[in-house]
Coordinates of C-alpha atoms in Angstrom, one line a residue:
M1 CA 106.7 106.0 86.1
H2 CA 108.0 102.9 84.4
S3 CA 105.6 101.4 81.9
L4 CA 105.3 97.6 81.8
G5 CA 104.9 98.0 78.1
M6 CA 102.1 95.4 77.7
R7 CA 100.8 95.1 74.1
F8 CA 97.5 93.8 72.7
P9 CA 97.0 91.2 71.4
Q10 CA 99.5 88.9 73.1
G11 CA 99.6 86.0 75.5
D12 CA 98.9 82.3 75.6
W13 CA 95.4 82.1 77.1
Q14 CA 94.5 78.5 77.8
T15 CA 91.6 77.3 80.0
V16 CA 92.9 75.7 83.1
R17 CA 91.0 74.0 85.9
M18 CA 90.8 76.6 88.7
T19 CA 90.8 76.5 92.4
T20 CA 87.6 77.8 94.1
I21 CA 87.0 81.5 94.4
A22 CA 84.6 82.5 97.3
V23 CA 83.1 86.0 96.9
L24 CA 81.9 87.4 100.2
G25 CA 80.0 90.5 99.1
S26 CA 76.9 92.4 98.1
A27 CA 74.2 91.5 95.6
N28 CA 71.9 94.3 94.3
M29 CA 69.5 95.1 91.6
D30 CA 70.9 98.1 89.7
L31 CA 68.3 100.7 88.7
V32 CA 70.0 102.5 85.9
V33 CA 69.0 105.9 84.3
R34 CA 70.8 107.2 81.3
Q35 CA 71.0 111.0 80.9
T36 CA 72.9 113.8 79.2
R37 CA 74.3 115.2 82.5
L38 CA 73.8 115.1 86.2
P39 CA 71.0 117.4 87.5
L40 CA 71.8 120.4 89.6
P41 CA 70.5 120.4 93.2
G42 CA 66.7 120.9 93.1
E43 CA 66.6 120.5 89.3
T44 CA 64.5 118.0 87.3
I45 CA 65.8 116.8 83.9
F46 CA 64.7 114.1 81.4
G47 CA 66.5 110.9 81.1
S48 CA 67.0 109.0 77.9
G49 CA 66.6 105.4 79.2
F50 CA 66.0 103.2 82.2
S51 CA 66.9 99.6 82.8
T52 CA 67.2 97.1 85.7
V53 CA 70.4 95.1 85.7
P54 CA 71.7 92.6 88.4
G55 CA 74.7 94.1 90.2
G56 CA 76.3 94.9 93.5
K57 CA 80.1 94.9 93.8
G58 CA 80.2 91.3 95.1
L59 CA 77.9 89.9 92.5
N60 CA 79.6 91.8 89.8
Q61 CA 83.0 90.4 90.7
A62 CA 81.5 86.9 91.0
V63 CA 80.0 87.0 87.6
A64 CA 83.2 88.5 86.0
A65 CA 85.2 85.6 87.5
A66 CA 82.7 83.0 86.4
R67 CA 82.5 84.3 82.9
L68 CA 86.3 84.1 82.7
G69 CA 86.2 80.4 83.7
G70 CA 86.4 80.7 87.5
S71 CA 84.9 78.2 89.9
V72 CA 82.9 80.6 92.0
E73 CA 80.8 80.5 95.2
F74 CA 78.8 83.5 96.3
L75 CA 78.4 84.4 100.0
G76 CA 75.9 87.0 101.0
A77 CA 72.1 87.6 101.2
V78 CA 69.1 88.7 99.1
G79 CA 65.5 89.3 100.0
S80 CA 62.5 87.0 99.4
D81 CA 61.3 89.4 96.7
A82 CA 61.3 89.4 92.9
Y83 CA 64.7 91.1 92.7
G84 CA 66.1 88.4 95.0
A85 CA 64.7 85.6 92.8
E86 CA 66.1 87.3 89.7
L87 CA 69.6 87.5 91.2
R88 CA 69.5 83.8 92.3
A89 CA 68.4 82.9 88.7
L90 CA 71.4 84.8 87.3
M91 CA 73.8 83.0 89.6
A92 CA 72.4 79.7 88.5
T93 CA 72.8 80.6 84.9
E94 CA 76.4 81.7 85.4
G95 CA 77.2 78.5 87.3
I96 CA 77.9 80.3 90.6
R97 CA 77.2 78.1 93.6
T98 CA 74.9 79.7 96.2
D99 CA 75.1 77.4 99.3
G100 CA 76.3 80.5 101.2
L101 CA 73.6 82.9 99.9
A102 CA 70.9 83.5 102.6
T103 CA 67.3 84.7 102.0
T104 CA 66.2 87.4 104.5
D105 CA 63.1 89.3 105.4
A106 CA 64.8 92.5 104.4
P107 CA 64.4 93.6 100.7
T108 CA 67.1 92.9 98.2
G109 CA 69.7 95.6 98.0
T110 CA 69.4 98.2 95.2
A111 CA 71.8 100.6 93.5
H112 CA 70.5 103.7 91.9
I113 CA 72.8 104.6 89.0
S114 CA 73.0 107.7 86.8
V115 CA 75.0 107.2 83.6
V116 CA 75.8 110.3 81.6
D117 CA 76.5 110.3 77.9
S118 CA 80.3 110.4 78.4
G119 CA 80.0 107.0 80.1
E120 CA 80.8 108.2 83.6
N121 CA 78.4 107.3 86.4
S122 CA 77.3 108.2 89.9
I123 CA 75.8 105.6 92.3
V124 CA 73.6 105.6 95.4
V125 CA 73.4 102.2 97.1
V126 CA 70.5 101.1 99.5
S127 CA 71.9 98.0 101.3
G128 CA 68.8 96.1 102.2
A129 CA 69.5 92.4 102.7
N130 CA 73.2 93.0 102.4
A131 CA 73.2 94.9 105.8
T132 CA 71.9 91.7 107.5
V133 CA 75.2 89.8 106.8
T134 CA 76.9 90.8 110.1
T135 CA 78.4 87.4 110.8
L136 CA 79.2 84.2 108.8
S137 CA 76.7 81.4 108.6
E138 CA 77.9 77.8 108.9
A139 CA 77.6 77.4 105.2
Q140 CA 79.6 80.5 104.5
R141 CA 82.4 79.4 106.9
T142 CA 82.6 76.0 105.2
S143 CA 82.9 77.8 101.8
I144 CA 85.8 80.0 103.0
E145 CA 87.6 77.1 104.7
G146 CA 87.6 75.2 101.4
C147 CA 88.4 78.1 99.0
G148 CA 91.7 79.1 97.4
Y149 CA 90.7 82.8 97.1
L150 CA 88.5 85.0 99.2
V151 CA 87.3 88.1 97.4
M152 CA 85.7 90.9 99.4
Q153 CA 84.5 94.5 99.0
C154 CA 83.2 97.0 101.6
E155 CA 79.4 96.9 100.8
L156 CA 78.8 94.4 103.7
P157 CA 79.1 95.2 107.4
L158 CA 82.7 95.4 108.5
S159 CA 82.1 92.8 111.2
V160 CA 81.7 90.0 108.7
L161 CA 84.6 91.2 106.6
V162 CA 86.9 91.0 109.7
E163 CA 85.5 87.5 110.5
G164 CA 85.9 86.3 106.9
I165 CA 89.5 87.5 106.4
A166 CA 90.6 86.0 109.7
L167 CA 89.1 82.6 108.7
A168 CA 90.6 82.8 105.2
R169 CA 94.0 83.5 106.6
A170 CA 93.8 80.7 109.0
S171 CA 92.7 78.4 106.2
G172 CA 95.5 79.4 103.9
A173 CA 93.4 81.2 101.3
F174 CA 94.7 84.2 99.2
T175 CA 92.7 87.3 100.2
V176 CA 91.6 90.0 97.9
L177 CA 89.9 93.3 98.9
T178 CA 88.3 96.1 96.8
P179 CA 88.1 98.9 99.4
A180 CA 84.9 100.4 98.1
P181 CA 83.2 102.3 99.5
V182 CA 86.1 103.4 101.6
M183 CA 85.6 103.1 105.3
P184 CA 87.7 103.1 108.5
L185 CA 89.3 99.7 108.9
P186 CA 90.5 98.2 112.1
D187 CA 94.2 98.0 112.9
G188 CA 95.9 95.1 111.2
F189 CA 93.1 94.5 108.7
L190 CA 95.0 95.6 105.6
A191 CA 98.0 93.6 106.8
S192 CA 95.9 90.5 106.4
V193 CA 95.0 91.3 102.8
D194 CA 97.2 89.6 100.1
L195 CA 96.0 91.8 97.3
I196 CA 94.2 95.2 97.5
V197 CA 92.7 96.8 94.4
P198 CA 91.5 100.3 94.9
N199 CA 90.9 103.0 92.3
Q200 CA 92.9 106.2 92.6
I201 CA 90.4 108.0 94.7
E202 CA 90.1 105.1 97.2
A203 CA 93.9 104.7 97.3
T204 CA 94.3 108.4 98.2
E205 CA 91.7 108.2 100.9
L206 CA 93.4 105.1 102.4
T207 CA 96.9 106.5 102.3
G208 CA 96.7 110.3 102.1
E209 CA 98.9 110.1 99.0
S210 CA 97.5 111.8 95.9
D211 CA 100.2 110.3 93.7
P212 CA 99.1 106.8 92.7
V213 CA 102.6 105.5 92.7
Q214 CA 103.2 106.6 96.2
A215 CA 99.8 105.3 97.3
A216 CA 100.5 101.9 95.7
E217 CA 103.9 101.8 97.5
A218 CA 102.2 102.5 100.8
L219 CA 99.4 100.0 100.4
S220 CA 101.8 97.2 99.3
A221 CA 104.1 97.5 102.3
G222 CA 104.5 94.3 104.2
N223 CA 104.5 91.7 101.4
T224 CA 101.1 92.8 100.1
W225 CA 100.2 93.3 96.4
A226 CA 98.5 96.6 95.5
I227 CA 97.0 97.4 92.1
V228 CA 95.7 101.0 91.9
T229 CA 93.4 101.3 88.9
L230 CA 93.5 104.6 86.9
G231 CA 90.8 104.1 84.3
A232 CA 92.0 105.1 80.8
Q233 CA 95.5 105.6 82.2
G234 CA 95.9 101.9 83.1
S235 CA 96.9 100.6 86.6
V236 CA 99.9 100.8 88.9
I237 CA 101.2 97.5 90.2
A238 CA 103.2 97.3 93.4
H239 CA 104.5 94.6 95.7
N240 CA 106.1 94.7 99.1
G241 CA 106.5 98.5 99.0
T242 CA 108.0 98.7 95.5
V243 CA 106.2 99.7 92.3
L244 CA 106.8 97.3 89.4
G245 CA 105.4 99.7 86.8
V246 CA 102.3 101.0 85.1
A247 CA 100.2 98.6 83.1
P248 CA 98.6 100.5 80.2
A249 CA 94.9 100.5 79.4
R250 CA 93.6 99.0 76.2
P251 CA 92.2 102.0 74.2
V252 CA 88.5 101.7 73.5
K253 CA 85.5 104.1 73.2
A254 CA 83.7 103.9 76.6
I255 CA 79.9 104.1 76.8
D256 CA 79.4 102.9 80.4
T257 CA 82.1 102.5 83.1
T258 CA 79.7 101.1 85.8
A259 CA 81.3 97.7 86.0
A260 CA 84.8 98.4 84.9
G261 CA 86.5 98.0 88.2
D262 CA 84.5 94.9 89.2
T263 CA 85.2 93.3 85.9
F264 CA 88.9 94.0 86.4
V265 CA 89.0 92.4 89.9
G266 CA 86.9 89.3 89.0
S267 CA 88.9 88.7 85.9
L268 CA 92.2 89.2 87.7
V269 CA 91.3 86.7 90.4
A270 CA 90.1 84.2 87.8
R271 CA 93.4 84.4 86.0
L272 CA 95.3 84.0 89.3
A273 CA 93.2 81.0 90.1
A274 CA 94.3 79.4 86.8
R275 CA 98.0 79.3 87.8
A276 CA 99.6 75.9 87.5
D277 CA 101.0 76.0 91.0
Q278 CA 98.4 77.1 93.6
T279 CA 100.6 76.0 96.5
A280 CA 102.9 79.0 95.9
A281 CA 102.2 82.8 96.0
P282 CA 101.9 84.5 92.7
T283 CA 105.1 85.6 91.1
E284 CA 105.7 89.0 89.6
D285 CA 105.3 87.6 86.1
E286 CA 102.1 85.8 87.0
M287 CA 100.6 89.0 88.5
I288 CA 101.5 91.1 85.5
D289 CA 100.0 88.4 83.3
A290 CA 96.8 88.4 85.4
V291 CA 96.6 92.3 85.1
R292 CA 96.9 92.0 81.3
W293 CA 93.9 89.6 81.4
A294 CA 91.9 91.8 83.7
T295 CA 92.7 94.9 81.6
T296 CA 91.4 93.3 78.5
A297 CA 88.2 92.1 80.1
S298 CA 87.6 95.5 81.7
S299 CA 88.1 97.3 78.3
V300 CA 85.4 95.1 76.8
S301 CA 83.0 95.8 79.6
V302 CA 83.1 99.6 79.2
T303 CA 82.0 99.3 75.6
R304 CA 78.6 97.9 76.7
A305 CA 75.8 99.2 79.0
G306 CA 75.1 97.9 82.4
A307 CA 77.0 96.0 85.1
T308 CA 76.8 92.2 84.8
S309 CA 75.3 92.6 81.3
S310 CA 78.5 94.2 80.1
M311 CA 81.0 91.5 81.2
P312 CA 82.8 89.5 78.6
T313 CA 83.2 85.7 78.4
L314 CA 86.4 83.7 78.3
A315 CA 86.0 83.2 74.6
E316 CA 85.7 86.9 73.9
V317 CA 88.8 87.8 75.9
A318 CA 90.8 84.9 74.4
A319 CA 89.9 86.1 70.9
I320 CA 91.4 89.5 71.6
L321 CA 94.5 88.1 73.2
A322 CA 95.1 85.3 70.6

């Protein structure tokens, strides 16, 4: 594989007024247990710590984009419980607009996360209020019609993702999908995605290709961008069926990888939304530049515990890349 040879630090990282990023996704409260290893079936072990941290792939990506200077709207649902109030408060603190955030009778979604000492994690999600978002509200439609970027994951019902991407395409927005958790998608859905960002496991499940280069080629066919993330091995960047190369990771000592992928996606979109010409599709140089930005932000997040609590600010990333 051809390496893109990106070095750290490098780049001219200036704050630019960004077009709006609408994130249609899940909002959860993460219930995090730290432990030395995962228990065997039927086994009880002691953990070394417990914390509650706002999360959910949608909220994670929204916070990552906002911290990197993005103008962000969140579209989804929370319950009328204490967790829901806490998630709303976080969004207010981060400057994320919530006109498209509904309050439902269902409890706020939760994610039950086990983090082992190596930094790896396993997650069980209970959807709660997220499962009630089966169709777009009028406020959510208005947000999508006015946004420059629509960011989605697969933690909401498929029906609303189909509706959202169709509306975004009709409105001229750039569409971004993290296909997690992987699910069967209707014919033509991926063809409507401008940028897909799976990890290696997700890319393999979607394409049947175990080689990340071949998976990226398959996912990027038809003028689509595909970025397959490989953790400490970096990421493969492809466009229109052709791999551009491998973007290396920034070496760090990881303590918690929970939000690495979401930090990558949110930061990537924030950088794309800062391009000088939003009337044109991203160029290869602009996409590589955005991946460098996202790689740096993600590398910072894995050195800290938690999901949203681990995400860096614009100033922190700019200092690394100065």
